[in-house]
């Protein structure tokens, strides 16, 4: 079936947060801190207030009323303390965007600066063990005797990998349009990945009951996690609209998005692995060092994939966090699994060379029967099948295992492999199904962030009702609809789809309407290890002259339960793999050690991959039956595609050149470094 919203998107009729036609709309433009740490001593708005069209200025001089327990990143203009460079510290409101921006430039802020610390390092004195890592995993786990396992190993590796700050950069900038009704109810059109949770957080921040706030996010132009939680722009729009008594629109610039909409924490990851003479792991240790802000603790679950992937009698994982004078990191596509699997799968490649084993065979030999950390049985696990099918399709048997030997002119050619995994979660959701004039209306506060959720949910409802898809109409993206979890964590379709199936089943029973709330069903789920798995293969060509890396082929083979829609699935897998290519070779936001904040704050400097950056990219999947997951038997697919791609490319670069780059991104300078 065609995408349900395809026509309105290609004709420009799809309305995004900043595009809703509202009479009398005004604009707010933020003022950002120019220091990384210190105090605001004075905000002078006199020049701004005298400018044409200016309606007001919000600042700490007259703090707007907010709830005392508001999230520190959202408690705008409540404190004179500055926590990071780029923090929103004031805002100008005017009749046009241009006037608001000019007025913001005219606001003068006096500071009392303090020394700042923005550098993550593995020996930082401020490192500590967080109580949990995202979302609620224990920070550390340990079983078996690690040192004994390493001592008895026939082959060992002790390596450290680093990943830089990465930014999500969705196509649609973060924007919000806020309107206060006469009865005191607030309507916010927001670019958010979850209307229900966005409503709840905005209400909590403003000290309102949730039923006095409505959030509409009918079309969202990408998020990759950066729109998964409420961002300051939405609160600013609400505060500004309340202050001037008119609708207010806030649309962040690309540079502002780099400062206040989240990012992937940089990581330093040390891995120690040992294997016996047969290539079976005797010990595996994965320790991750990462950062958060002084405002909010966000601890990414970087080392948790090591608890899932391979059988080892001695297994230790640990996370250490330091609070720096930086913005708070947040979710970015496959948070934790993406950087964690990059390091783990790169280290596994190094262990394969140390043990004299084929990298595919090493992974197969260490495939566990139950989840290594918890001991729980897997609902399904087909990693070995993915590796074998991928090797067959890729022509892995023709690979010369020796690195740095295959050359075509100036180009060194290499191939690499890495495994992928991502949890198969679902969360409670509600849905309503009714019959209207012979057709069916499905209502759920889900969000389509460009993944094709409307189409997938239409297909799920149509199959449950045994009717043609054109008789089903799905309404979503509105917090006034039955509550639904966020579009993130690769759990959207599983969560919303479960509620839709149950609502449609109820409708068929009584013929009038069907309501569903899966809270009890989800709580009663059997304790199983629920994960999707995959195998990534890459072929690269590296110039011996310039160090340039070109990706010739990418292949991903996945086992992700029942695939609801093949076209949408292929798009998601390829999108994730392309994003992983960017992570491997080009994406990097540098931290400004001298002044704080981030360098490379736009798409002219922060490079993302284009179609020309990979000659051939293919995503396929195995037919996997896993009926214990949810009514559809589906696993999430939005994030597993990025997991493993960077490692596969890095391993291919090593195979091509004989040089191991352990610090992403893999740039020409790092390729050529051993020569100088």
XYZ file of C-alpha atoms in Angstrom:
676
model
C 0.000 0.000 0.000
C 1.083 3.581 -0.559
C 2.008 5.778 2.366
C -1.186 7.192 3.819
C 0.216 10.707 4.172
C 2.287 10.602 0.976
C 0.075 12.922 -1.061
C -0.165 15.695 1.528
C 3.586 15.623 2.028
C 4.627 15.796 -1.611
C 2.055 18.523 -2.312
C 3.091 20.607 0.694
C -0.269 20.248 2.459
C 1.140 18.472 5.525
C 1.266 21.005 8.352
C 4.264 21.060 10.672
C 4.547 22.839 14.019
C 5.662 26.222 12.678
C 3.139 26.223 9.822
C -0.288 26.278 11.470
C -2.244 29.354 10.334
C -3.116 31.320 13.473
C -4.507 34.831 13.475
C -2.478 37.482 15.284
C 0.601 35.322 15.708
C 3.737 36.906 17.172
C 7.288 35.628 17.492
C 9.814 35.003 20.238
C 13.563 34.812 19.664
C 15.896 33.571 22.421
C 18.995 35.221 23.848
C 21.735 32.699 24.626
C 24.485 32.747 27.206
C 27.923 33.739 25.975
C 29.712 32.174 28.909
C 29.909 28.524 29.931
C 29.671 29.066 33.686
C 28.963 31.952 36.045
C 26.157 34.313 36.995
C 24.029 36.880 35.231
C 24.407 40.167 37.075
C 22.081 42.273 34.921
C 19.861 42.077 31.838
C 19.275 45.425 30.108
C 16.276 45.210 27.771
C 15.690 48.949 27.368
C 17.057 49.203 23.831
C 15.119 46.130 22.719
C 11.833 47.368 24.201
C 12.170 50.653 22.297
C 12.487 48.936 18.923
C 9.591 48.737 16.396
C 7.086 45.925 16.921
C 8.581 44.696 20.185
C 5.980 43.435 22.655
C 8.118 42.352 25.558
C 11.311 40.767 26.850
C 11.463 37.778 29.188
C 14.475 37.406 31.469
C 15.637 36.651 34.972
C 14.995 40.268 35.932
C 11.277 39.416 36.178
C 11.136 35.611 36.296
C 7.948 34.168 34.807
C 5.923 31.921 37.088
C 6.843 28.241 36.799
C 6.427 25.171 38.970
C 9.042 24.789 41.671
C 9.835 21.229 40.560
C 10.260 22.086 36.870
C 13.045 20.236 35.075
C 16.205 22.346 35.333
C 16.660 22.474 31.537
C 13.085 23.796 31.170
C 13.015 26.220 34.137
C 13.585 29.222 31.895
C 14.705 32.522 33.440
C 14.351 31.239 37.015
C 17.993 31.452 38.078
C 20.886 33.809 37.459
C 23.275 30.862 37.335
C 24.622 29.877 33.919
C 25.199 26.152 33.417
C 26.520 26.067 29.836
C 27.300 28.255 26.843
C 24.218 28.616 24.632
C 21.721 28.271 27.497
C 18.533 30.300 26.966
C 18.763 33.280 29.342
C 16.270 35.767 27.832
C 13.889 36.179 24.899
C 12.447 39.029 22.871
C 8.840 38.952 21.628
C 7.748 40.996 18.617
C 5.191 41.218 15.833
C 7.504 39.666 13.231
C 10.312 37.140 13.324
C 12.755 39.732 12.018
C 11.822 42.259 14.690
C 12.075 39.641 17.428
C 15.533 38.595 16.248
C 16.740 42.168 16.026
C 15.399 42.889 19.512
C 17.116 39.817 20.936
C 20.392 41.097 19.519
C 19.789 44.406 21.314
C 19.400 42.829 24.769
C 22.515 43.441 26.841
C 23.573 40.877 29.432
C 26.257 41.424 32.061
C 27.964 38.372 33.518
C 30.176 37.347 36.385
C 32.099 34.519 34.685
C 33.561 31.510 36.484
C 36.081 28.900 35.417
C 34.442 26.142 33.409
C 35.182 22.475 32.772
C 33.895 20.958 29.541
C 36.377 18.140 28.875
C 35.563 14.450 29.269
C 38.522 12.266 30.192
C 38.865 8.822 31.723
C 40.863 10.126 34.718
C 38.557 13.031 35.551
C 38.357 13.441 39.351
C 34.615 14.087 39.134
C 33.727 10.683 37.678
C 31.195 8.678 39.649
C 28.957 5.649 39.245
C 25.346 6.656 38.520
C 22.632 4.703 40.272
C 21.047 3.669 36.957
C 21.602 4.254 33.265
C 18.922 5.001 30.683
C 16.178 4.018 31.082
C 16.522 2.079 34.344
C 19.346 -0.445 33.974
C 21.881 -0.924 36.788
C 25.029 1.055 36.070
C 27.356 -1.875 36.778
C 27.070 -5.658 36.531
C 29.596 -8.368 37.269
C 29.654 -12.157 37.236
C 32.538 -14.618 37.291
C 36.238 -13.946 37.868
C 37.301 -11.465 35.224
C 41.023 -11.392 35.987
C 41.229 -15.184 36.088
C 39.393 -15.393 32.785
C 41.840 -12.995 31.166
C 44.834 -14.777 32.684
C 43.817 -18.175 31.323
C 42.955 -16.872 27.827
C 44.999 -17.918 24.810
C 44.324 -14.576 23.138
C 43.462 -11.216 24.706
C 42.843 -7.624 23.703
C 42.863 -4.510 25.890
C 41.696 -1.578 23.786
C 40.114 1.838 24.199
C 37.698 3.384 21.703
C 36.285 6.904 21.662
C 33.270 8.486 20.035
C 32.708 12.265 19.783
C 29.702 14.453 20.521
C 27.082 13.706 17.856
C 23.984 15.747 17.022
C 20.625 14.444 15.785
C 19.909 17.107 13.123
C 16.361 16.248 12.005
C 15.246 17.940 8.803
C 12.487 19.920 10.553
C 13.903 22.398 13.101
C 12.467 22.365 16.608
C 9.489 24.731 16.655
C 6.385 25.459 18.697
C 3.307 27.678 18.405
C 1.474 28.385 21.678
C -2.039 29.804 22.164
C -3.829 30.469 25.464
C -7.626 30.227 25.289
C -9.980 32.427 27.286
C -10.663 29.596 29.728
C -6.973 29.330 30.562
C -6.340 26.197 28.487
C -3.084 26.066 26.564
C -2.714 24.711 23.016
C 0.806 24.016 21.773
C 1.625 22.939 18.238
C 4.994 21.329 18.861
C 7.564 19.323 16.930
C 7.513 16.486 19.441
C 7.914 12.722 19.220
C 5.131 12.130 21.732
C 2.092 14.366 22.192
C 0.976 12.706 25.445
C 4.303 12.973 27.275
C 4.955 16.436 25.836
C 1.607 17.608 27.232
C 2.409 16.146 30.644
C 5.841 17.759 30.848
C 4.640 21.169 29.651
C 1.797 21.025 32.180
C 4.161 20.054 34.998
C 6.601 22.823 34.070
C 3.873 25.462 34.096
C 2.213 24.074 37.218
C -0.990 23.153 35.377
C -3.099 19.984 35.441
C -2.582 17.966 32.237
C -6.209 18.455 31.152
C -5.531 22.185 30.724
C -2.832 21.573 28.112
C -3.212 20.179 24.607
C -0.294 19.313 22.324
C -0.702 18.767 18.590
C 2.105 17.131 16.570
C 0.370 15.787 13.472
C 3.453 15.833 11.249
C 7.011 15.789 12.549
C 9.962 16.093 10.215
C 12.323 13.690 11.917
C 13.632 13.588 15.443
C 16.112 10.741 15.985
C 15.480 11.200 19.718
C 16.005 14.963 19.912
C 12.227 15.522 20.005
C 11.600 12.649 22.389
C 11.439 14.917 25.423
C 10.128 18.456 25.808
C 12.674 21.058 24.777
C 13.011 24.674 25.983
C 11.491 26.151 22.826
C 8.034 24.760 23.713
C 8.115 26.210 27.230
C 9.382 29.519 25.836
C 6.460 29.714 23.401
C 3.970 29.100 26.227
C 5.582 31.658 28.561
C 5.831 34.288 25.837
C 2.205 33.783 24.759
C 1.073 34.165 28.358
C 3.158 37.322 28.779
C 1.832 39.192 25.725
C -1.664 37.717 25.554
C -1.257 36.634 21.924
C -0.183 33.462 20.087
C 3.605 33.132 19.956
C 5.738 31.079 17.590
C 9.291 29.925 18.335
C 11.381 28.317 15.609
C 14.964 27.498 16.537
C 17.764 28.042 14.064
C 20.036 25.149 13.171
C 22.783 26.663 15.333
C 20.443 26.978 18.327
C 19.399 23.355 17.884
C 22.998 22.303 18.477
C 22.885 24.039 21.871
C 19.513 23.201 23.433
C 17.935 20.138 21.805
C 20.211 17.381 23.102
C 23.081 15.390 21.647
C 24.803 12.023 21.984
C 27.339 12.111 24.778
C 30.968 11.545 23.813
C 32.285 8.253 25.128
C 35.577 6.713 26.170
C 35.237 2.936 26.235
C 37.770 0.397 27.463
C 37.263 -3.235 26.555
C 39.215 -6.245 27.743
C 38.430 -9.557 26.067
C 39.947 -12.989 26.350
C 39.361 -16.178 24.361
C 40.606 -19.754 24.702
C 42.344 -21.742 21.985
C 38.975 -22.610 20.434
C 37.958 -18.953 20.229
C 35.426 -19.100 23.052
C 35.344 -16.094 25.335
C 36.804 -16.556 28.796
C 36.252 -12.953 29.898
C 34.604 -9.756 28.677
C 34.862 -6.335 30.329
C 33.246 -3.161 28.963
C 33.669 0.129 30.855
C 32.177 3.356 29.480
C 33.022 6.927 30.493
C 30.540 9.650 29.516
C 29.289 13.104 30.466
C 26.201 14.948 31.611
C 25.393 18.511 32.627
C 25.396 20.093 36.077
C 21.638 20.651 35.643
C 20.302 17.163 34.944
C 21.798 13.674 35.156
C 21.513 11.739 31.915
C 23.510 8.509 31.928
C 23.595 6.709 28.593
C 23.444 2.888 28.698
C 26.595 2.492 26.597
C 27.917 -0.792 27.987
C 24.583 -2.614 28.225
C 24.858 -4.405 24.833
C 27.762 -6.409 26.271
C 25.224 -7.923 28.683
C 23.275 -9.318 25.722
C 25.629 -10.339 22.966
C 28.091 -13.095 23.805
C 28.549 -16.020 26.179
C 31.399 -15.411 28.630
C 31.862 -17.034 32.042
C 33.312 -13.772 33.363
C 31.425 -10.622 32.369
C 31.758 -7.107 33.785
C 30.113 -3.914 32.546
C 30.400 -0.480 34.129
C 29.444 3.145 33.525
C 31.169 6.233 34.922
C 29.679 9.696 34.563
C 31.032 13.214 35.086
C 28.906 16.366 35.403
C 30.458 19.108 33.265
C 29.582 22.677 32.292
C 27.791 21.493 29.162
C 24.231 21.103 27.950
C 22.474 17.910 28.979
C 22.946 15.031 26.523
C 19.885 13.082 25.528
C 18.543 10.357 23.287
C 19.969 9.914 19.818
C 19.042 7.032 17.543
C 19.858 3.787 19.393
C 21.184 5.559 22.509
C 23.747 3.380 24.251
C 23.538 0.473 21.834
C 24.958 2.537 18.963
C 28.242 3.748 20.546
C 28.469 0.693 22.797
C 28.221 -1.791 19.959
C 30.708 0.239 17.920
C 33.334 -0.370 20.605
C 32.335 -3.970 21.392
C 32.179 -5.080 17.761
C 35.465 -3.351 16.945
C 37.100 -5.115 19.893
C 35.621 -8.442 18.747
C 37.268 -7.860 15.369
C 40.588 -7.254 17.088
C 40.129 -10.437 19.133
C 39.439 -12.411 15.954
C 42.810 -11.330 14.543
C 44.561 -12.060 17.854
C 42.998 -15.539 17.980
C 43.567 -16.302 14.297
C 39.838 -16.772 13.666
C 37.451 -15.493 11.040
C 35.422 -12.590 12.541
C 32.111 -14.185 11.543
C 33.111 -17.532 13.027
C 34.237 -15.922 16.301
C 30.797 -14.428 16.793
C 29.040 -17.680 15.941
C 31.144 -19.662 18.418
C 30.182 -17.281 21.214
C 26.451 -17.148 20.586
C 24.719 -17.710 23.970
C 21.760 -19.968 24.688
C 20.266 -17.508 27.198
C 20.849 -13.814 27.839
C 24.310 -13.710 29.451
C 23.585 -11.079 32.102
C 20.091 -12.065 33.243
C 19.981 -15.740 32.337
C 16.537 -15.217 30.813
C 15.560 -17.181 27.713
C 15.360 -15.185 24.498
C 11.923 -14.728 22.989
C 13.830 -15.354 19.752
C 17.460 -14.918 18.735
C 18.606 -15.353 15.167
C 21.967 -13.583 15.156
C 23.766 -16.653 13.815
C 21.293 -16.940 10.951
C 21.831 -13.254 10.128
C 25.610 -13.690 10.129
C 25.463 -16.732 7.883
C 22.952 -15.255 5.461
C 24.914 -12.004 5.336
C 28.173 -13.839 4.691
C 26.524 -15.754 1.852
C 25.054 -12.668 0.233
C 28.205 -10.607 0.693
C 30.584 -13.230 -0.682
C 32.506 -13.399 2.588
C 34.077 -16.748 1.654
C 36.149 -14.971 -1.050
C 37.740 -12.666 1.548
C 41.510 -12.817 2.069
C 41.831 -12.535 5.866
C 45.203 -10.771 5.740
C 44.872 -6.983 6.160
C 46.393 -4.471 3.758
C 46.967 -6.852 0.829
C 44.195 -6.133 -1.684
C 44.870 -3.144 -3.907
C 43.333 -1.650 -7.054
C 45.569 1.177 -8.234
C 45.812 3.720 -5.439
C 42.849 2.151 -3.626
C 43.251 -0.318 -0.786
C 40.177 -2.554 -0.526
C 38.852 -4.150 2.639
C 35.763 -5.767 4.106
C 34.416 -5.857 7.641
C 31.572 -7.302 9.677
C 29.794 -6.386 12.898
C 26.718 -7.598 14.740
C 23.716 -5.480 15.716
C 21.159 -5.648 18.493
C 18.400 -3.530 19.973
C 15.776 -4.230 22.677
C 12.273 -5.193 21.539
C 10.167 -3.193 23.973
C 6.572 -2.094 24.209
C 4.868 0.237 26.647
C 1.237 0.704 27.708
C -0.944 2.496 25.173
C -4.591 3.312 24.659
C -6.626 3.338 21.436
C -10.204 3.874 20.290
C -11.800 2.199 17.265
C -15.215 3.247 15.936
C -17.271 2.605 12.839
C -18.483 5.590 10.826
C -20.477 5.340 7.600
C -19.137 1.883 6.880
C -15.518 2.884 7.432
C -13.369 2.595 10.537
C -11.786 5.411 12.550
C -8.766 4.562 14.708
C -7.693 7.163 17.252
C -4.442 7.055 19.201
C -2.047 9.812 20.321
C 0.852 8.233 18.434
C 3.281 10.375 16.453
C 4.507 9.869 12.901
C 8.037 11.292 12.829
C 8.503 10.425 9.172
C 8.704 6.669 9.687
C 5.297 5.958 8.151
C 3.459 5.242 11.406
C 0.097 6.127 9.867
C 0.625 3.531 7.164
C 1.834 0.801 9.517
C -1.029 1.367 11.948
C -3.559 1.452 9.099
C -2.261 -1.915 7.924
C -2.418 -3.387 11.447
C -5.999 -2.218 11.931
C -7.096 -3.385 8.468
C -5.626 -6.845 8.987
C -7.257 -7.156 12.403
C -10.642 -6.053 11.047
C -10.217 -8.094 7.830
C -11.059 -5.085 5.643
C -9.293 -3.216 2.878
C -6.840 -0.558 4.125
C -8.735 2.235 2.348
C -11.629 1.667 4.758
C -9.430 2.474 7.763
C -8.595 6.043 8.823
C -6.003 6.612 11.534
C -6.030 9.831 13.539
C -2.938 10.559 15.613
C -0.598 13.319 16.797
C -2.919 14.965 19.339
C -2.733 14.664 23.130
C -6.547 14.829 23.331
C -6.636 11.388 21.693
C -6.187 8.178 23.713
C -2.814 8.369 25.448
C 0.185 6.772 23.759
C 3.923 6.471 24.460
C 6.636 8.342 22.618
C 7.806 7.484 19.109
C 11.201 6.274 20.271
C 13.088 3.313 21.621
C 11.920 1.266 18.621
C 8.714 0.602 20.549
C 6.162 2.823 18.819
C 4.594 0.332 16.431
C 4.671 -2.475 19.007
C 3.036 -0.299 21.671
C 0.446 1.532 19.582
C -0.232 -1.517 17.399
C -1.003 -3.664 20.436
C -3.632 -1.175 21.604
C -5.109 -0.888 18.104
C -5.414 -4.649 17.749
C -7.210 -4.897 21.093
C -9.491 -1.948 20.281
C -10.408 -3.468 16.893
C -11.086 -6.832 18.510
C -13.417 -5.138 20.990
C -15.151 -3.272 18.162
C -15.807 -6.521 16.321
C -17.370 -7.971 19.467
C -19.913 -5.206 20.124
C -20.197 -3.561 16.689
C -20.184 -0.012 18.057
C -16.793 0.944 19.415
C -13.712 -0.611 20.870
C -11.567 0.912 23.592
C -8.266 -0.541 24.704
C -5.698 0.123 27.389
C -2.783 -2.318 27.333
C -1.377 -1.390 30.747
C -2.385 -4.706 32.297
C -1.373 -6.733 29.266
C 2.101 -5.217 29.146
C 2.582 -5.635 32.893
C 1.724 -9.325 32.549
C 4.253 -9.992 29.780
C 6.304 -13.123 30.383
C 9.833 -12.431 31.574
C 11.917 -12.966 28.468
C 14.972 -11.407 26.889
C 13.435 -9.494 24.003
C 15.835 -8.229 21.357
C 16.187 -7.789 17.620
C 19.474 -8.847 16.042
C 21.318 -8.209 12.820
C 24.614 -8.476 10.965
C 26.282 -5.639 9.069
C 28.819 -6.115 6.287
C 30.862 -3.340 4.656
C 33.324 -3.009 1.812
C 35.518 0.099 1.690
C 38.142 1.570 -0.606
C 40.861 3.679 0.998
C 43.120 5.947 -1.045
C 46.769 5.229 -0.311
C 47.524 8.779 -1.468
C 44.943 10.952 0.315
C 43.536 8.664 2.999
C 40.017 9.197 1.636
C 37.563 6.419 2.526
C 34.838 5.430 0.099
C 32.197 2.876 1.001
C 31.556 0.543 -1.910
C 28.942 -1.735 -0.324
C 26.835 -1.952 2.793
C 24.681 -4.973 3.577
C 22.456 -5.397 6.596
C 20.635 -8.640 7.452
C 18.135 -8.398 10.302
C 15.912 -10.620 12.419
C 13.223 -8.302 13.771
C 10.103 -10.372 14.160
C 7.170 -9.893 11.802
C 7.759 -7.056 9.339
C 4.536 -5.031 9.218
C 5.294 -3.199 5.962
C 8.225 -4.129 3.713
C 8.641 -0.718 2.049
C 8.673 1.134 5.357
C 11.033 -1.438 6.887
C 13.561 -1.166 4.090
C 13.496 2.615 4.391
C 14.107 2.462 8.148
C 16.932 -0.064 7.901
C 18.690 1.856 5.126
C 18.181 5.148 6.937
C 19.808 3.741 10.050
C 22.696 2.250 8.097
C 23.279 5.564 6.316
C 23.339 7.351 9.662
C 25.877 4.785 10.885
C 28.027 5.552 7.856
C 27.982 9.215 8.876
C 28.993 8.264 12.404
C 31.903 6.217 11.071
C 33.398 8.696 8.646
C 32.290 12.292 9.143
C 29.955 13.252 11.990
C 31.584 15.105 14.894
C 30.651 18.096 17.037
C 33.777 19.464 18.652
C 33.708 21.015 22.115
C 35.222 24.476 22.537
C 37.600 23.964 25.459
C 38.427 27.677 25.770
C 34.969 29.244 25.690
C 32.665 26.280 26.247
C 29.842 25.253 23.946
C 30.146 23.426 20.664
C 32.042 24.106 17.468
C 30.723 22.939 14.072
C 27.214 24.172 14.827
C 25.592 23.902 11.403
C 25.364 21.543 8.437
C 28.132 23.374 6.593
C 30.578 22.094 9.220
C 28.807 19.087 10.720
C 28.779 16.769 7.724
C 26.119 14.101 7.180
C 26.209 11.456 4.447
C 24.525 11.822 1.089
C 23.518 9.231 -1.506
C 26.890 9.540 -3.256
C 28.714 8.416 -0.105
C 27.818 4.755 -0.600
C 27.683 3.046 -3.983
C 25.471 0.122 -2.953
C 23.350 -0.289 0.171
C 21.091 -3.270 0.773
C 18.868 -4.235 3.697
C 17.156 -7.614 3.974
C 15.537 -9.533 6.785
C 14.783 -13.057 7.876
C 11.261 -14.320 8.381
C 11.111 -14.538 12.162
C 8.112 -15.793 14.123
C 7.974 -14.456 17.672
C 4.406 -14.570 18.949
C 5.344 -13.853 22.575
C 6.208 -10.208 21.921
C 2.893 -8.576 21.047
C -0.205 -9.295 18.914
C 1.697 -8.503 15.708
C 4.835 -10.482 16.602
C 6.891 -7.453 15.591
C 10.120 -5.963 16.894
C 11.240 -2.376 16.487
C 13.303 -1.532 13.408
C 13.925 2.202 13.623
C 17.217 1.936 15.490
C 18.874 -1.412 14.891
C 20.007 -0.284 11.426
C 22.496 2.207 12.861
C 23.862 -0.278 15.406
C 26.921 -2.067 14.087
C 27.355 -0.046 10.896
C 30.197 2.130 12.185
C 32.046 -0.909 13.524
C 31.641 -2.805 10.240
C 33.097 0.165 8.345
C 35.914 0.623 10.859
C 36.757 -3.074 10.687
C 36.775 -2.850 6.882
C 39.156 0.124 7.014
C 41.534 -1.920 9.158
C 41.272 -4.846 6.751
C 42.037 -2.524 3.846
C 44.981 -0.692 5.402
C 46.286 -2.761 8.294
C 45.842 0.353 10.444
C 43.288 0.383 13.284
C 41.568 3.725 13.923
C 39.981 3.638 17.372
C 38.697 7.203 17.530
C 35.658 8.184 15.474
C 35.200 9.624 12.947
C 37.703 7.852 10.690
C 39.154 10.790 8.752
C 41.912 10.916 6.115
C 44.265 12.504 8.661
C 43.842 9.519 10.995
C 44.396 7.111 8.114
C 47.631 8.830 7.105
C 48.868 9.481 10.671
C 51.080 6.356 10.943
C 53.209 7.643 8.056
C 54.309 10.803 9.854
